[in-house]
Short mmCIF file of N, CA and C in Angstrom, two decimals:
data_model
loop_
_atom_site.label_atom_id
_atom_site.label_comp_id
_atom_site.label_asym_id
_atom_site.label_seq_id
_atom_site.Cartn_x
_atom_site.Cartn_y
_atom_site.Cartn_z
N MET A 759 -181.25 161.73 38.51
CA MET A 759 -180.65 160.64 37.75
C MET A 759 -180.38 159.48 38.70
N ALA A 760 -180.96 158.33 38.41
CA ALA A 760 -180.75 157.14 39.22
C ALA A 760 -179.37 156.56 38.92
N GLU A 761 -178.62 156.32 39.97
CA GLU A 761 -177.29 155.74 39.82
C GLU A 761 -177.36 154.24 40.09
N PRO A 762 -176.46 153.47 39.49
CA PRO A 762 -176.46 152.03 39.76
C PRO A 762 -176.07 151.77 41.22
N SER A 763 -176.82 150.93 41.88
CA SER A 763 -176.53 150.61 43.28
C SER A 763 -175.68 149.35 43.37
N SER A 764 -175.06 149.16 44.51
CA SER A 764 -174.24 147.97 44.71
C SER A 764 -175.09 146.70 44.63
N SER A 765 -176.33 146.75 45.12
CA SER A 765 -177.18 145.55 45.07
C SER A 765 -177.58 145.20 43.64
N VAL A 766 -177.88 146.20 42.82
CA VAL A 766 -178.22 145.94 41.42
C VAL A 766 -177.02 145.38 40.68
N MET A 767 -175.86 145.97 40.90
CA MET A 767 -174.63 145.50 40.25
C MET A 767 -174.30 144.07 40.69
N THR A 768 -174.40 143.82 41.99
CA THR A 768 -174.10 142.48 42.52
C THR A 768 -175.00 141.44 41.88
N ARG A 769 -176.29 141.72 41.84
CA ARG A 769 -177.25 140.76 41.30
C ARG A 769 -176.99 140.46 39.82
N LEU A 770 -176.78 141.50 39.01
CA LEU A 770 -176.55 141.29 37.58
C LEU A 770 -175.30 140.46 37.33
N PHE A 771 -174.19 140.84 37.95
CA PHE A 771 -172.93 140.15 37.68
C PHE A 771 -172.90 138.74 38.28
N THR A 772 -173.50 138.54 39.44
CA THR A 772 -173.56 137.21 40.03
C THR A 772 -174.36 136.28 39.12
N ASP A 773 -175.52 136.75 38.64
CA ASP A 773 -176.34 135.95 37.74
C ASP A 773 -175.62 135.65 36.44
N LEU A 774 -174.91 136.62 35.90
CA LEU A 774 -174.21 136.47 34.64
C LEU A 774 -173.02 135.52 34.75
N ILE A 775 -172.19 135.73 35.73
CA ILE A 775 -170.92 134.99 35.85
C ILE A 775 -171.11 133.62 36.49
N GLY A 776 -172.08 133.50 37.38
CA GLY A 776 -172.29 132.22 38.05
C GLY A 776 -171.39 132.00 39.26
N HIS A 777 -170.80 133.07 39.74
CA HIS A 777 -169.99 133.04 40.96
C HIS A 777 -170.51 134.14 41.87
N ASN A 778 -170.31 133.97 43.17
CA ASN A 778 -170.71 135.02 44.10
C ASN A 778 -169.82 136.24 43.89
N ILE A 779 -170.47 137.36 43.64
CA ILE A 779 -169.78 138.62 43.41
C ILE A 779 -170.39 139.64 44.35
N SER A 780 -169.55 140.49 44.93
CA SER A 780 -170.09 141.56 45.77
C SER A 780 -169.50 142.89 45.33
N PHE A 781 -170.39 143.86 45.15
CA PHE A 781 -170.03 145.24 44.85
C PHE A 781 -170.28 146.03 46.12
N SER A 782 -169.28 146.72 46.60
CA SER A 782 -169.49 147.60 47.75
C SER A 782 -169.15 149.02 47.32
N GLU A 783 -170.08 149.93 47.62
CA GLU A 783 -169.88 151.32 47.24
C GLU A 783 -168.75 151.92 48.07
N GLN A 784 -167.95 152.75 47.42
CA GLN A 784 -166.77 153.34 48.06
C GLN A 784 -166.87 154.85 48.01
N SER A 785 -166.53 155.47 49.10
CA SER A 785 -166.42 156.92 49.15
C SER A 785 -165.44 157.26 50.26
N PRO A 786 -164.30 157.80 50.00
CA PRO A 786 -163.80 158.21 48.70
C PRO A 786 -163.50 157.01 47.81
N PRO A 787 -163.21 157.26 46.53
CA PRO A 787 -163.01 156.14 45.61
C PRO A 787 -161.81 155.29 45.97
N VAL A 788 -161.88 154.04 45.53
CA VAL A 788 -160.77 153.10 45.70
C VAL A 788 -159.61 153.63 44.86
N GLU A 789 -158.43 153.61 45.43
CA GLU A 789 -157.24 154.05 44.70
C GLU A 789 -156.92 153.06 43.60
N LEU A 790 -156.75 153.57 42.39
CA LEU A 790 -156.48 152.74 41.23
C LEU A 790 -154.98 152.64 41.03
N LYS A 791 -154.45 151.42 41.13
CA LYS A 791 -153.01 151.24 41.02
C LYS A 791 -152.62 150.35 39.85
N SER A 792 -153.58 149.61 39.30
CA SER A 792 -153.25 148.67 38.24
C SER A 792 -153.71 149.20 36.89
N GLU A 793 -153.43 148.42 35.86
CA GLU A 793 -153.83 148.79 34.51
C GLU A 793 -155.36 148.89 34.43
N GLN A 794 -155.83 149.93 33.76
CA GLN A 794 -157.27 150.21 33.65
C GLN A 794 -157.78 149.93 32.24
N LEU A 795 -159.06 149.59 32.16
CA LEU A 795 -159.77 149.52 30.89
C LEU A 795 -160.95 150.48 30.98
N TYR A 796 -161.35 151.00 29.83
CA TYR A 796 -162.43 151.97 29.75
C TYR A 796 -163.50 151.43 28.80
N CYS A 797 -164.70 151.23 29.32
CA CYS A 797 -165.81 150.71 28.53
C CYS A 797 -166.77 151.85 28.28
N VAL A 798 -167.09 152.09 27.01
CA VAL A 798 -167.89 153.24 26.62
C VAL A 798 -169.30 152.79 26.22
N TYR A 799 -170.27 153.56 26.71
CA TYR A 799 -171.68 153.32 26.42
C TYR A 799 -172.31 154.61 25.91
N GLN A 800 -173.13 154.48 24.87
CA GLN A 800 -173.89 155.63 24.39
C GLN A 800 -175.28 155.55 25.01
N ILE A 801 -175.72 156.64 25.62
CA ILE A 801 -177.02 156.68 26.29
C ILE A 801 -178.03 157.30 25.34
N LYS A 802 -179.07 156.53 25.07
CA LYS A 802 -180.15 156.96 24.17
C LYS A 802 -181.32 157.46 25.00
N PRO A 803 -182.02 158.45 24.61
CA PRO A 803 -181.95 159.19 23.35
C PRO A 803 -181.04 160.41 23.40
N MET A 804 -180.34 160.66 24.52
CA MET A 804 -179.53 161.88 24.65
C MET A 804 -178.23 161.83 23.84
N ASP A 805 -177.79 160.65 23.45
CA ASP A 805 -176.52 160.46 22.74
C ASP A 805 -175.34 161.01 23.52
N SER A 806 -175.38 160.79 24.83
CA SER A 806 -174.25 161.15 25.68
C SER A 806 -173.47 159.87 26.00
N ALA A 807 -172.26 160.04 26.48
CA ALA A 807 -171.40 158.89 26.77
C ALA A 807 -171.26 158.68 28.26
N ARG A 808 -171.39 157.44 28.68
CA ARG A 808 -171.03 157.02 30.03
C ARG A 808 -169.85 156.09 29.90
N VAL A 809 -169.06 156.04 30.95
CA VAL A 809 -167.83 155.26 30.91
C VAL A 809 -167.75 154.41 32.18
N ILE A 810 -167.40 153.14 31.99
CA ILE A 810 -166.99 152.30 33.12
C ILE A 810 -165.47 152.24 33.06
N ARG A 811 -164.84 152.66 34.15
CA ARG A 811 -163.38 152.55 34.29
C ARG A 811 -163.14 151.47 35.32
N ALA A 812 -162.34 150.47 34.97
CA ALA A 812 -162.15 149.34 35.89
C ALA A 812 -160.75 148.75 35.74
N ASP A 813 -160.34 148.08 36.79
CA ASP A 813 -159.07 147.36 36.75
C ASP A 813 -159.16 146.27 35.69
N MET A 814 -158.12 146.15 34.88
CA MET A 814 -158.09 145.11 33.86
C MET A 814 -158.20 143.73 34.51
N SER A 815 -157.59 143.56 35.66
CA SER A 815 -157.64 142.26 36.33
C SER A 815 -159.08 141.89 36.70
N LEU A 816 -159.88 142.87 37.12
CA LEU A 816 -161.28 142.62 37.46
C LEU A 816 -162.08 142.23 36.23
N LEU A 817 -161.96 143.02 35.16
CA LEU A 817 -162.72 142.72 33.95
C LEU A 817 -162.29 141.39 33.34
N SER A 818 -161.00 141.08 33.43
CA SER A 818 -160.51 139.78 32.94
C SER A 818 -161.08 138.63 33.77
N SER A 819 -161.24 138.86 35.07
CA SER A 819 -161.85 137.84 35.93
C SER A 819 -163.31 137.61 35.54
N PHE A 820 -164.05 138.70 35.28
CA PHE A 820 -165.43 138.55 34.82
C PHE A 820 -165.48 137.68 33.57
N ALA A 821 -164.66 138.04 32.58
CA ALA A 821 -164.66 137.33 31.30
C ALA A 821 -164.20 135.89 31.45
N GLY A 822 -163.12 135.68 32.18
CA GLY A 822 -162.58 134.33 32.35
C GLY A 822 -163.54 133.43 33.10
N ALA A 823 -164.16 133.94 34.15
CA ALA A 823 -165.13 133.15 34.91
C ALA A 823 -166.33 132.79 34.04
N LEU A 824 -166.74 133.70 33.16
CA LEU A 824 -167.87 133.44 32.27
C LEU A 824 -167.61 132.24 31.37
N ILE A 825 -166.37 132.09 30.90
CA ILE A 825 -166.06 130.98 29.99
C ILE A 825 -165.37 129.82 30.70
N GLY A 826 -165.31 129.86 32.02
CA GLY A 826 -164.82 128.73 32.79
C GLY A 826 -163.32 128.61 32.93
N LEU A 827 -162.60 129.70 32.78
CA LEU A 827 -161.14 129.66 32.95
C LEU A 827 -160.78 129.76 34.42
N SER A 828 -159.68 129.14 34.79
CA SER A 828 -159.16 129.26 36.14
C SER A 828 -158.48 130.62 36.27
N PRO A 829 -158.31 131.12 37.50
CA PRO A 829 -157.58 132.38 37.69
C PRO A 829 -156.17 132.35 37.09
N GLU A 830 -155.50 131.21 37.18
CA GLU A 830 -154.15 131.08 36.62
C GLU A 830 -154.17 131.20 35.10
N ALA A 831 -155.16 130.56 34.46
CA ALA A 831 -155.27 130.62 32.99
C ALA A 831 -155.58 132.05 32.54
N ILE A 832 -156.39 132.76 33.31
CA ILE A 832 -156.70 134.16 32.97
C ILE A 832 -155.43 134.99 33.00
N LYS A 833 -154.64 134.86 34.06
CA LYS A 833 -153.40 135.63 34.18
C LYS A 833 -152.45 135.34 33.03
N GLN A 834 -152.34 134.06 32.64
CA GLN A 834 -151.47 133.69 31.52
C GLN A 834 -151.94 134.33 30.22
N ARG A 835 -153.23 134.30 29.97
CA ARG A 835 -153.77 134.85 28.72
C ARG A 835 -153.66 136.38 28.68
N VAL A 836 -153.85 137.03 29.83
CA VAL A 836 -153.74 138.49 29.88
C VAL A 836 -152.29 138.92 29.69
N ALA A 837 -151.34 138.10 30.12
CA ALA A 837 -149.91 138.45 30.02
C ALA A 837 -149.39 138.36 28.59
N GLU A 838 -150.11 137.70 27.71
CA GLU A 838 -149.66 137.57 26.32
C GLU A 838 -149.77 138.92 25.61
N PRO A 839 -148.92 139.13 24.57
CA PRO A 839 -148.93 140.42 23.87
C PRO A 839 -150.30 140.77 23.27
N GLN A 840 -150.98 139.81 22.71
CA GLN A 840 -152.33 140.01 22.16
C GLN A 840 -153.32 139.33 23.09
N LEU A 841 -154.40 140.04 23.45
CA LEU A 841 -155.41 139.45 24.31
C LEU A 841 -156.05 138.27 23.59
N ASP A 842 -156.12 137.15 24.27
CA ASP A 842 -156.71 135.93 23.74
C ASP A 842 -158.11 136.22 23.19
N GLU A 843 -158.43 135.68 22.00
CA GLU A 843 -159.70 135.97 21.34
C GLU A 843 -160.91 135.55 22.18
N SER A 844 -160.86 134.39 22.80
CA SER A 844 -162.01 133.93 23.59
C SER A 844 -162.21 134.81 24.82
N LEU A 845 -161.13 135.24 25.44
CA LEU A 845 -161.23 136.13 26.60
C LEU A 845 -161.75 137.51 26.17
N ARG A 846 -161.25 138.00 25.05
CA ARG A 846 -161.72 139.29 24.53
C ARG A 846 -163.22 139.24 24.19
N ASP A 847 -163.65 138.18 23.52
CA ASP A 847 -165.07 138.04 23.17
C ASP A 847 -165.94 137.95 24.41
N ALA A 848 -165.48 137.20 25.42
CA ALA A 848 -166.24 137.08 26.67
C ALA A 848 -166.31 138.42 27.39
N LEU A 849 -165.22 139.19 27.35
CA LEU A 849 -165.21 140.50 27.98
C LEU A 849 -166.21 141.43 27.30
N HIS A 850 -166.26 141.39 25.99
CA HIS A 850 -167.25 142.20 25.26
C HIS A 850 -168.67 141.77 25.61
N GLU A 851 -168.89 140.50 25.74
CA GLU A 851 -170.22 140.00 26.11
C GLU A 851 -170.63 140.48 27.51
N VAL A 852 -169.71 140.38 28.45
CA VAL A 852 -169.99 140.83 29.82
C VAL A 852 -170.31 142.32 29.84
N MET A 853 -169.51 143.11 29.15
CA MET A 853 -169.73 144.55 29.19
C MET A 853 -170.97 144.96 28.39
N ASN A 854 -171.32 144.19 27.38
CA ASN A 854 -172.56 144.45 26.66
C ASN A 854 -173.75 144.21 27.59
N ILE A 855 -173.74 143.13 28.33
CA ILE A 855 -174.83 142.84 29.27
C ILE A 855 -174.84 143.87 30.41
N ALA A 856 -173.69 144.39 30.77
CA ALA A 856 -173.62 145.41 31.83
C ALA A 856 -174.35 146.69 31.43
N SER A 857 -174.67 146.84 30.16
CA SER A 857 -175.42 148.04 29.73
C SER A 857 -176.76 148.14 30.45
N ARG A 858 -177.27 147.04 30.97
CA ARG A 858 -178.53 147.06 31.73
C ARG A 858 -178.45 147.91 32.98
N VAL A 859 -177.26 148.02 33.57
CA VAL A 859 -177.13 148.75 34.83
C VAL A 859 -176.34 150.05 34.70
N VAL A 860 -175.76 150.31 33.54
CA VAL A 860 -175.01 151.54 33.34
C VAL A 860 -175.94 152.74 33.38
N SER A 861 -177.13 152.57 32.84
CA SER A 861 -178.15 153.61 32.88
C SER A 861 -179.46 152.95 33.27
N LEU A 862 -180.02 153.38 34.39
CA LEU A 862 -181.25 152.76 34.88
C LEU A 862 -182.50 153.41 34.29
N GLU A 863 -182.37 154.63 33.77
CA GLU A 863 -183.54 155.35 33.27
C GLU A 863 -183.62 155.38 31.74
N HIS A 864 -182.49 155.16 31.07
CA HIS A 864 -182.45 155.25 29.62
C HIS A 864 -181.73 154.04 29.06
N ARG A 865 -181.79 153.89 27.77
CA ARG A 865 -181.14 152.76 27.09
C ARG A 865 -179.65 153.05 26.91
N ALA A 866 -178.82 152.10 27.32
CA ALA A 866 -177.37 152.23 27.13
C ALA A 866 -176.94 151.23 26.05
N VAL A 867 -176.12 151.70 25.12
CA VAL A 867 -175.62 150.86 24.04
C VAL A 867 -174.10 150.76 24.19
N PHE A 868 -173.61 149.54 24.37
CA PHE A 868 -172.18 149.31 24.51
C PHE A 868 -171.48 149.63 23.19
N LYS A 869 -170.44 150.48 23.25
CA LYS A 869 -169.73 150.90 22.05
C LYS A 869 -168.32 150.34 21.93
N GLY A 870 -167.68 149.97 23.05
CA GLY A 870 -166.35 149.41 22.93
C GLY A 870 -165.52 149.53 24.19
N ILE A 871 -164.37 148.86 24.16
CA ILE A 871 -163.43 148.84 25.28
C ILE A 871 -162.11 149.44 24.79
N TYR A 872 -161.53 150.28 25.64
CA TYR A 872 -160.30 150.98 25.30
C TYR A 872 -159.29 150.82 26.43
N ALA A 873 -158.03 150.61 26.06
CA ALA A 873 -156.97 150.51 27.05
C ALA A 873 -156.34 151.88 27.32
N ASP A 874 -156.40 152.76 26.34
CA ASP A 874 -155.78 154.08 26.43
C ASP A 874 -156.87 155.14 26.52
N PRO A 875 -156.93 155.91 27.62
CA PRO A 875 -157.98 156.92 27.73
C PRO A 875 -157.91 157.99 26.63
N GLY A 876 -156.73 158.19 26.06
CA GLY A 876 -156.58 159.15 24.97
C GLY A 876 -157.24 158.70 23.67
N SER A 877 -157.52 157.41 23.56
CA SER A 877 -158.14 156.90 22.33
C SER A 877 -159.67 156.83 22.42
N LEU A 878 -160.23 157.26 23.57
CA LEU A 878 -161.69 157.27 23.72
C LEU A 878 -162.31 158.26 22.75
N PRO A 879 -163.56 158.01 22.32
CA PRO A 879 -164.26 159.03 21.54
C PRO A 879 -164.35 160.33 22.35
N ALA A 880 -164.49 161.47 21.66
CA ALA A 880 -164.44 162.78 22.32
C ALA A 880 -165.44 162.91 23.46
N ASP A 881 -166.69 162.47 23.26
CA ASP A 881 -167.68 162.63 24.32
C ASP A 881 -167.35 161.76 25.54
N ALA A 882 -166.76 160.60 25.31
CA ALA A 882 -166.35 159.74 26.44
C ALA A 882 -165.15 160.34 27.17
N ARG A 883 -164.22 160.96 26.43
CA ARG A 883 -163.08 161.64 27.08
C ARG A 883 -163.59 162.78 27.95
N ASN A 884 -164.60 163.51 27.47
CA ASN A 884 -165.18 164.59 28.26
C ASN A 884 -165.81 164.06 29.53
N THR A 885 -166.53 162.95 29.43
CA THR A 885 -167.14 162.34 30.61
C THR A 885 -166.07 161.90 31.60
N LEU A 886 -165.01 161.29 31.10
CA LEU A 886 -163.92 160.82 31.95
C LEU A 886 -163.24 162.00 32.65
N ARG A 887 -163.02 163.08 31.93
CA ARG A 887 -162.33 164.24 32.46
C ARG A 887 -163.19 165.03 33.46
N ASP A 888 -164.49 165.15 33.17
CA ASP A 888 -165.35 166.00 33.99
C ASP A 888 -166.74 165.37 34.17
N PRO A 889 -166.82 164.26 34.92
CA PRO A 889 -168.13 163.63 35.11
C PRO A 889 -169.01 164.46 36.05
N CYS A 890 -170.30 164.40 35.80
CA CYS A 890 -171.26 165.06 36.69
C CYS A 890 -171.41 164.23 37.96
N TYR A 891 -171.44 162.90 37.80
CA TYR A 891 -171.43 162.03 38.97
C TYR A 891 -170.65 160.77 38.64
N THR A 892 -170.14 160.16 39.70
CA THR A 892 -169.39 158.92 39.58
C THR A 892 -169.77 158.00 40.73
N SER A 893 -170.02 156.75 40.39
CA SER A 893 -170.26 155.72 41.40
C SER A 893 -169.01 154.85 41.46
N TYR A 894 -168.45 154.70 42.67
CA TYR A 894 -167.23 153.91 42.86
C TYR A 894 -167.58 152.63 43.60
N PHE A 895 -166.99 151.52 43.14
CA PHE A 895 -167.23 150.23 43.76
C PHE A 895 -165.93 149.47 43.97
N ASN A 896 -165.87 148.72 45.04
CA ASN A 896 -164.84 147.70 45.24
C ASN A 896 -165.55 146.38 44.98
N VAL A 897 -164.98 145.55 44.12
CA VAL A 897 -165.65 144.33 43.69
C VAL A 897 -164.83 143.12 44.11
N LYS A 898 -165.53 142.13 44.68
CA LYS A 898 -164.91 140.85 45.06
C LYS A 898 -165.64 139.74 44.35
N ILE A 899 -164.86 138.76 43.85
CA ILE A 899 -165.41 137.61 43.14
C ILE A 899 -164.86 136.36 43.81
N ASP A 900 -165.75 135.49 44.28
CA ASP A 900 -165.29 134.25 44.92
C ASP A 900 -164.38 133.46 43.98
N GLY A 901 -163.15 133.22 44.43
CA GLY A 901 -162.21 132.41 43.68
C GLY A 901 -161.44 133.13 42.59
N TYR A 902 -161.72 134.41 42.38
CA TYR A 902 -161.08 135.18 41.32
C TYR A 902 -160.59 136.51 41.87
N GLU A 903 -159.76 137.18 41.06
CA GLU A 903 -159.23 138.47 41.47
C GLU A 903 -160.30 139.55 41.28
N GLY A 904 -160.51 140.35 42.30
CA GLY A 904 -161.47 141.44 42.25
C GLY A 904 -160.77 142.73 41.87
N GLY A 905 -161.36 143.85 42.23
CA GLY A 905 -160.74 145.13 41.95
C GLY A 905 -161.70 146.28 42.03
N ALA A 906 -161.29 147.41 41.47
CA ALA A 906 -162.05 148.65 41.52
C ALA A 906 -162.78 148.87 40.21
N LEU A 907 -163.99 149.45 40.32
CA LEU A 907 -164.80 149.78 39.15
C LEU A 907 -165.52 151.09 39.44
N ALA A 908 -165.58 151.96 38.43
CA ALA A 908 -166.28 153.23 38.56
C ALA A 908 -167.18 153.42 37.35
N VAL A 909 -168.38 153.94 37.59
CA VAL A 909 -169.31 154.31 36.53
C VAL A 909 -169.35 155.84 36.52
N LEU A 910 -168.97 156.44 35.39
CA LEU A 910 -168.90 157.89 35.25
C LEU A 910 -169.96 158.36 34.26
N ALA A 911 -170.71 159.41 34.66
CA ALA A 911 -171.78 159.93 33.82
C ALA A 911 -171.66 161.43 33.64
N PRO A 912 -172.07 161.93 32.45
CA PRO A 912 -171.93 163.35 32.17
C PRO A 912 -173.04 164.22 32.75
N TYR A 913 -174.13 163.64 33.24
CA TYR A 913 -175.24 164.43 33.78
C TYR A 913 -175.89 163.71 34.93
#
C-alpha cells in the first residue's frame, strides 16, 4: 500500500493554498495537544474508511488562507460558537481536494468532517482505533499557524 509522502502532500497543499507549505514526516508522531478534527474518506472499491486527524488550527489555516483571511481573522472566526460558513465551506473544499493524496492507489471520496471522534461512522471509528498504518506529519505554512496531521488507514 502506497502511503502519502511529505513531498506529495507539500506539492498538493502549496498549489491549492497558494502559500509555501511544508510537510515533514514524523516518527514518533507529533504530540497532539490542541483541538482535533477528523476528516473521513471512503476508499473505493473496497468501501473502507481512511481518516485524517489534524489540529483544528492547521485545518483552519488551510481554509482561511484559501479564501484570503489573515491569521487573526481565522482565529476570531474559529473562536465563535458556530464556525463561520465561508470558513467551513473552504475547509470542506480543501479536504475534498485532499482526497487526491489520501489514497494513492484507489479512489478516495470525502465524506465529512467531525469534531467528536465518537460521532464518526463505525468503519472510521475502527480505523481511528486500530489503523494498519499511519503517516504522521508536522506541517508549516508561511504566515499561518501550522500543526500536526495524521493519515490513518485500515489496511
